[in-house]
Amino acid sequence: MTEETPGFDDKKPEGPSDAAGSEEAAQGAGAADKAAPGSAPSGEELVEVGLKAQLDQAQAALGERTADLQRLQAEYQNYRRRVERDRVTVKEIAVANLLSELLPTLDDIGRARDHGELVGGFKSVAESLETIVAKMGLQQFGKEGEPFDPLVHEALMHSYAPDVTETTCVQILQPGYRIGERTIRPARVAVAEPQPGAQGAKGEGEDAGSGSEEESGGPDKG
């Protein structure tokens, strides 16, 4: 007769249970590894996102700096044009002031030429002065027979004439001078207007002549 060890039959083998637990743990770890990419980004993805954000910031900063540079360039070009325009204006004013002081001398030269006194060394000096002022842009204007223009003419004498059809400069008392489009001094002139009633009398004469022909039946026909 053998003795039975108490409780021996109640114990079950633990091998199969341990194997099943290990398999379940492995499956859970695999599922966790598969779910990890969707739940949290990896280190490479974080670096890529950071670099993209830095690139966007750099591009935005570059656009702002480019706009600032273009605005500065436009302002500089406007400044250069304004300075150049002011420089030309100041030069024209200075030249005009200088030539204005020489106008009385040029008037004396013109009167001497009209009276036949521009001879010898005085003639050479006068012609040299006229050449210099012409190179500086001074132009003389005003001729007899041209229509009167109040913008460039100053009427000092007034009369009527039957042979003019509009207000006309009939005598140049002092020539005018200009530099380019700038008038330094208007031409001082004597003007003549059409004789009052001359046009009306002429028109009445023509009407009377035509009326006589109509009353007489017109010219005789051969």
mmCIF file of C-alpha atoms in Angstrom:
data_model
loop_
_atom_site.group_PDB
_atom_site.id
_atom_site.type_symbol
_atom_site.label_atom_id
_atom_site.label_comp_id
_atom_site.label_asym_id
_atom_site.label_seq_id
_atom_site.Cartn_x
_atom_site.Cartn_y
_atom_site.Cartn_z
ATOM 1 C CA MET A 1 0.000 0.000 0.000
ATOM 2 C CA THR A 2 1.420 3.370 -1.099
ATOM 3 C CA GLU A 3 0.959 6.643 0.640
ATOM 4 C CA GLU A 4 -0.610 9.478 -1.251
ATOM 5 C CA THR A 5 0.789 12.915 -0.832
ATOM 6 C CA PRO A 6 -1.924 15.213 0.242
ATOM 7 C CA GLY A 7 -2.785 17.969 -2.248
ATOM 8 C CA PHE A 8 -0.689 16.577 -5.112
ATOM 9 C CA ASP A 9 -3.675 15.896 -7.314
ATOM 10 C CA ASP A 10 -4.987 19.468 -6.785
ATOM 11 C CA LYS A 11 -1.968 21.092 -8.505
ATOM 12 C CA LYS A 12 -2.182 21.641 -12.263
ATOM 13 C CA PRO A 13 0.728 22.033 -14.673
ATOM 14 C CA GLU A 14 1.683 25.665 -15.078
ATOM 15 C CA GLY A 15 3.404 25.331 -18.424
ATOM 16 C CA PRO A 16 0.510 25.941 -20.764
ATOM 17 C CA SER A 17 -0.743 28.905 -18.767
ATOM 18 C CA ASP A 18 2.626 30.655 -18.845
ATOM 19 C CA ALA A 19 2.924 30.186 -22.607
ATOM 20 C CA ALA A 20 -0.473 31.688 -23.226
ATOM 21 C CA GLY A 21 0.389 34.716 -21.101
ATOM 22 C CA SER A 22 3.627 35.332 -22.986
ATOM 23 C CA GLU A 23 1.830 35.120 -26.331
ATOM 24 C CA GLU A 24 -0.793 37.639 -25.242
ATOM 25 C CA ALA A 25 1.921 40.024 -24.030
ATOM 26 C CA ALA A 26 3.725 39.765 -27.383
ATOM 27 C CA GLN A 27 0.532 40.449 -29.282
ATOM 28 C CA GLY A 28 -0.175 43.494 -27.089
ATOM 29 C CA ALA A 29 3.315 44.865 -27.700
ATOM 30 C CA GLY A 30 2.916 44.400 -31.447
ATOM 31 C CA ALA A 31 -0.395 46.184 -31.396
ATOM 32 C CA ALA A 32 1.174 49.010 -29.403
ATOM 33 C CA ASP A 33 4.008 49.278 -31.936
ATOM 34 C CA LYS A 34 1.515 49.422 -34.795
ATOM 35 C CA ALA A 35 -0.577 52.066 -33.066
ATOM 36 C CA ALA A 36 2.455 54.230 -32.105
ATOM 37 C CA PRO A 37 2.985 56.011 -35.485
ATOM 38 C CA GLY A 38 -0.569 57.257 -35.574
ATOM 39 C CA SER A 39 -0.707 58.439 -32.014
ATOM 40 C CA ALA A 40 2.643 60.271 -31.634
ATOM 41 C CA PRO A 41 5.073 61.536 -34.387
ATOM 42 C CA SER A 42 8.560 60.171 -34.504
ATOM 43 C CA GLY A 43 11.700 62.237 -33.996
ATOM 44 C CA GLU A 44 12.370 62.623 -37.753
ATOM 45 C CA GLU A 45 8.895 63.952 -38.359
ATOM 46 C CA LEU A 46 9.303 66.492 -35.573
ATOM 47 C CA VAL A 47 12.578 67.678 -37.085
ATOM 48 C CA GLU A 48 10.959 67.977 -40.530
ATOM 49 C CA VAL A 49 8.055 70.002 -39.152
ATOM 50 C CA GLY A 50 10.446 72.308 -37.328
ATOM 51 C CA LEU A 51 12.565 72.865 -40.445
ATOM 52 C CA LYS A 52 9.463 73.629 -42.509
ATOM 53 C CA ALA A 53 8.303 76.187 -39.955
ATOM 54 C CA GLN A 54 11.747 77.834 -39.986
ATOM 55 C CA LEU A 55 11.700 77.879 -43.806
ATOM 56 C CA ASP A 56 8.292 79.582 -43.830
ATOM 57 C CA GLN A 57 9.531 82.198 -41.384
ATOM 58 C CA ALA A 58 12.655 82.807 -43.450
ATOM 59 C CA GLN A 59 10.610 83.214 -46.642
ATOM 60 C CA ALA A 60 8.259 85.664 -44.921
ATOM 61 C CA ALA A 61 11.219 87.672 -43.592
ATOM 62 C CA LEU A 62 12.801 87.650 -47.062
ATOM 63 C CA GLY A 63 9.585 88.979 -48.605
ATOM 64 C CA GLU A 64 9.450 91.798 -46.066
ATOM 65 C CA ARG A 65 13.108 92.731 -46.627
ATOM 66 C CA THR A 66 12.601 92.647 -50.402
ATOM 67 C CA ALA A 67 9.591 94.982 -50.138
ATOM 68 C CA ASP A 68 11.609 97.337 -47.895
ATOM 69 C CA LEU A 69 14.485 97.348 -50.377
ATOM 70 C CA GLN A 70 12.182 98.091 -53.313
ATOM 71 C CA ARG A 71 10.553 100.942 -51.392
ATOM 72 C CA LEU A 72 13.963 102.409 -50.498
ATOM 73 C CA GLN A 73 15.096 102.163 -54.115
ATOM 74 C CA ALA A 74 11.958 103.981 -55.308
ATOM 75 C CA GLU A 75 12.435 106.712 -52.696
ATOM 76 C CA TYR A 76 16.078 107.106 -53.703
ATOM 77 C CA GLN A 77 15.205 107.397 -57.394
ATOM 78 C CA ASN A 78 12.572 110.032 -56.583
ATOM 79 C CA TYR A 79 15.133 111.889 -54.475
ATOM 80 C CA ARG A 80 17.678 111.843 -57.296
ATOM 81 C CA ARG A 81 15.140 113.141 -59.809
ATOM 82 C CA ARG A 82 14.043 115.883 -57.419
ATOM 83 C CA VAL A 83 17.632 116.940 -56.743
ATOM 84 C CA GLU A 84 18.429 116.973 -60.475
ATOM 85 C CA ARG A 85 15.297 119.015 -61.224
ATOM 86 C CA ASP A 86 16.155 121.499 -58.475
ATOM 87 C CA ARG A 87 19.727 121.745 -59.720
ATOM 88 C CA VAL A 88 18.577 122.551 -63.254
ATOM 89 C CA THR A 89 16.070 125.102 -61.947
ATOM 90 C CA VAL A 90 18.693 126.843 -59.816
ATOM 91 C CA LYS A 91 21.063 126.946 -62.781
ATOM 92 C CA GLU A 92 18.400 128.445 -65.057
ATOM 93 C CA ILE A 93 17.535 131.090 -62.472
ATOM 94 C CA ALA A 94 21.200 132.008 -62.004
ATOM 95 C CA VAL A 95 21.757 132.287 -65.763
ATOM 96 C CA ALA A 96 18.565 134.319 -66.194
ATOM 97 C CA ASN A 97 19.624 136.740 -63.444
ATOM 98 C CA LEU A 98 23.052 137.198 -65.028
ATOM 99 C CA LEU A 99 21.674 137.763 -68.513
ATOM 100 C CA SER A 100 19.056 140.179 -67.188
ATOM 101 C CA GLU A 101 21.886 142.410 -65.990
ATOM 102 C CA LEU A 102 23.379 142.364 -69.499
ATOM 103 C CA LEU A 103 20.196 143.406 -71.314
ATOM 104 C CA PRO A 104 20.880 147.186 -71.078
ATOM 105 C CA THR A 105 24.318 146.607 -72.616
ATOM 106 C CA LEU A 106 22.767 144.562 -75.411
ATOM 107 C CA ASP A 107 20.252 147.382 -75.985
ATOM 108 C CA ASP A 108 23.140 149.861 -76.325
ATOM 109 C CA ILE A 109 24.836 147.555 -78.814
ATOM 110 C CA GLY A 110 21.635 147.334 -80.845
ATOM 111 C CA ARG A 111 21.185 151.121 -80.929
ATOM 112 C CA ALA A 112 24.807 151.585 -81.938
ATOM 113 C CA ARG A 113 24.332 149.094 -84.766
ATOM 114 C CA ASP A 114 21.184 150.896 -85.959
ATOM 115 C CA HIS A 115 23.068 154.233 -86.086
ATOM 116 C CA GLY A 116 26.108 152.785 -87.832
ATOM 117 C CA GLU A 117 28.385 153.333 -84.829
ATOM 118 C CA LEU A 118 29.301 149.677 -84.312
ATOM 119 C CA VAL A 119 32.766 149.769 -85.887
ATOM 120 C CA GLY A 120 36.348 148.897 -85.056
ATOM 121 C CA GLY A 121 37.251 147.222 -81.783
ATOM 122 C CA PHE A 122 33.867 148.043 -80.281
ATOM 123 C CA LYS A 123 32.239 145.945 -82.990
ATOM 124 C CA SER A 124 34.455 142.942 -82.195
ATOM 125 C CA VAL A 125 33.722 143.201 -78.475
ATOM 126 C CA ALA A 126 29.977 143.562 -79.120
ATOM 127 C CA GLU A 127 29.853 140.564 -81.427
ATOM 128 C CA SER A 128 31.842 138.451 -78.930
ATOM 129 C CA LEU A 129 29.389 139.384 -76.164
ATOM 130 C CA GLU A 130 26.401 138.526 -78.350
ATOM 131 C CA THR A 131 27.987 135.166 -79.204
ATOM 132 C CA ILE A 132 28.571 134.346 -75.535
ATOM 133 C CA VAL A 133 25.027 135.164 -74.429
ATOM 134 C CA ALA A 134 23.659 133.167 -77.362
ATOM 135 C CA LYS A 135 25.658 130.124 -76.205
ATOM 136 C CA MET A 136 24.139 130.589 -72.751
ATOM 137 C CA GLY A 137 20.704 130.189 -74.330
ATOM 138 C CA LEU A 138 19.615 133.838 -74.691
ATOM 139 C CA GLN A 139 17.324 134.376 -77.679
ATOM 140 C CA GLN A 140 16.081 137.677 -79.052
ATOM 141 C CA PHE A 141 12.550 137.987 -80.412
ATOM 142 C CA GLY A 142 10.204 140.651 -81.722
ATOM 143 C CA LYS A 143 9.746 141.648 -85.369
ATOM 144 C CA GLU A 144 7.696 144.253 -87.133
ATOM 145 C CA GLY A 145 4.541 142.933 -88.754
ATOM 146 C CA GLU A 146 3.937 140.020 -86.370
ATOM 147 C CA PRO A 147 0.607 139.779 -84.530
ATOM 148 C CA PHE A 148 0.512 141.304 -81.082
ATOM 149 C CA ASP A 149 0.696 138.732 -78.271
ATOM 150 C CA PRO A 150 0.211 140.133 -74.762
ATOM 151 C CA LEU A 151 2.153 137.189 -73.334
ATOM 152 C CA VAL A 152 5.397 138.204 -75.056
ATOM 153 C CA HIS A 153 4.756 141.818 -76.142
ATOM 154 C CA GLU A 154 4.367 145.014 -74.159
ATOM 155 C CA ALA A 155 2.531 147.744 -76.069
ATOM 156 C CA LEU A 156 3.976 151.206 -75.391
ATOM 157 C CA MET A 157 2.343 152.993 -78.331
ATOM 158 C CA HIS A 158 -1.036 152.529 -79.969
ATOM 159 C CA SER A 159 -2.477 153.686 -83.288
ATOM 160 C CA TYR A 160 -4.920 152.727 -86.067
ATOM 161 C CA ALA A 161 -3.985 151.694 -89.572
ATOM 162 C CA PRO A 162 -6.176 150.876 -92.580
ATOM 163 C CA ASP A 163 -3.806 148.191 -93.898
ATOM 164 C CA VAL A 164 -3.944 145.795 -90.916
ATOM 165 C CA THR A 165 -6.626 143.234 -90.193
ATOM 166 C CA GLU A 166 -5.647 142.544 -86.568
ATOM 167 C CA THR A 167 -3.641 144.143 -83.790
ATOM 168 C CA THR A 168 -0.119 144.161 -85.216
ATOM 169 C CA CYS A 169 3.339 145.155 -84.010
ATOM 170 C CA VAL A 170 4.331 147.972 -86.368
ATOM 171 C CA GLN A 171 7.505 149.070 -84.544
ATOM 172 C CA ILE A 172 9.935 147.325 -82.190
ATOM 173 C CA LEU A 173 11.032 149.810 -79.546
ATOM 174 C CA GLN A 174 13.017 147.248 -77.538
ATOM 175 C CA PRO A 175 13.513 143.604 -78.522
ATOM 176 C CA GLY A 176 12.397 140.881 -76.155
ATOM 177 C CA TYR A 177 14.628 138.147 -74.764
ATOM 178 C CA ARG A 178 13.952 134.598 -73.608
ATOM 179 C CA ILE A 179 15.833 131.537 -72.390
ATOM 180 C CA GLY A 180 14.123 128.427 -73.667
ATOM 181 C CA GLU A 181 10.453 128.884 -72.735
ATOM 182 C CA ARG A 182 11.208 131.445 -70.009
ATOM 183 C CA THR A 183 10.652 135.067 -71.057
ATOM 184 C CA ILE A 184 13.214 137.364 -69.437
ATOM 185 C CA ARG A 185 11.833 140.562 -70.928
ATOM 186 C CA PRO A 186 8.842 141.087 -73.238
ATOM 187 C CA ALA A 187 9.342 142.927 -76.499
ATOM 188 C CA ARG A 188 8.298 146.566 -76.154
ATOM 189 C CA VAL A 189 6.440 147.553 -79.280
ATOM 190 C CA ALA A 190 4.140 150.028 -80.951
ATOM 191 C CA VAL A 191 0.939 148.434 -82.142
ATOM 192 C CA ALA A 192 -1.676 149.342 -84.715
ATOM 193 C CA GLU A 193 -5.288 148.200 -84.846
ATOM 194 C CA PRO A 194 -7.621 148.120 -87.844
ATOM 195 C CA GLN A 195 -9.230 151.481 -88.578
ATOM 196 C CA PRO A 196 -12.642 151.633 -86.850
ATOM 197 C CA GLY A 197 -15.430 151.220 -89.414
ATOM 198 C CA ALA A 198 -13.005 150.225 -92.179
ATOM 199 C CA GLN A 199 -14.258 146.662 -92.321
ATOM 200 C CA GLY A 200 -17.877 147.796 -92.070
ATOM 201 C CA ALA A 201 -17.432 150.363 -94.845
ATOM 202 C CA LYS A 202 -15.742 147.788 -97.038
ATOM 203 C CA GLY A 203 -18.536 145.294 -96.436
ATOM 204 C CA GLU A 204 -21.201 147.896 -97.162
ATOM 205 C CA GLY A 205 -19.409 148.838 -100.403
ATOM 206 C CA GLU A 206 -19.345 145.235 -101.531
ATOM 207 C CA ASP A 207 -23.041 144.812 -100.683
ATOM 208 C CA ALA A 208 -23.895 147.982 -102.569
ATOM 209 C CA GLY A 209 -21.966 146.829 -105.648
ATOM 210 C CA SER A 210 -23.701 143.488 -105.692
ATOM 211 C CA GLY A 211 -27.069 145.207 -105.231
ATOM 212 C CA SER A 212 -26.450 147.472 -108.227
ATOM 213 C CA GLU A 213 -25.692 144.473 -110.408
ATOM 214 C CA GLU A 214 -28.878 142.772 -109.283
ATOM 215 C CA GLU A 215 -30.962 145.885 -110.036
ATOM 216 C CA SER A 216 -29.422 146.290 -113.463
ATOM 217 C CA GLY A 217 -30.033 142.625 -114.256
ATOM 218 C CA GLY A 218 -26.350 141.722 -114.041
ATOM 219 C CA PRO A 219 -23.694 142.170 -116.690
ATOM 220 C CA ASP A 220 -24.746 142.179 -120.329
ATOM 221 C CA LYS A 221 -24.466 138.861 -122.016
ATOM 222 C CA GLY A 222 -22.818 138.869 -125.370
#
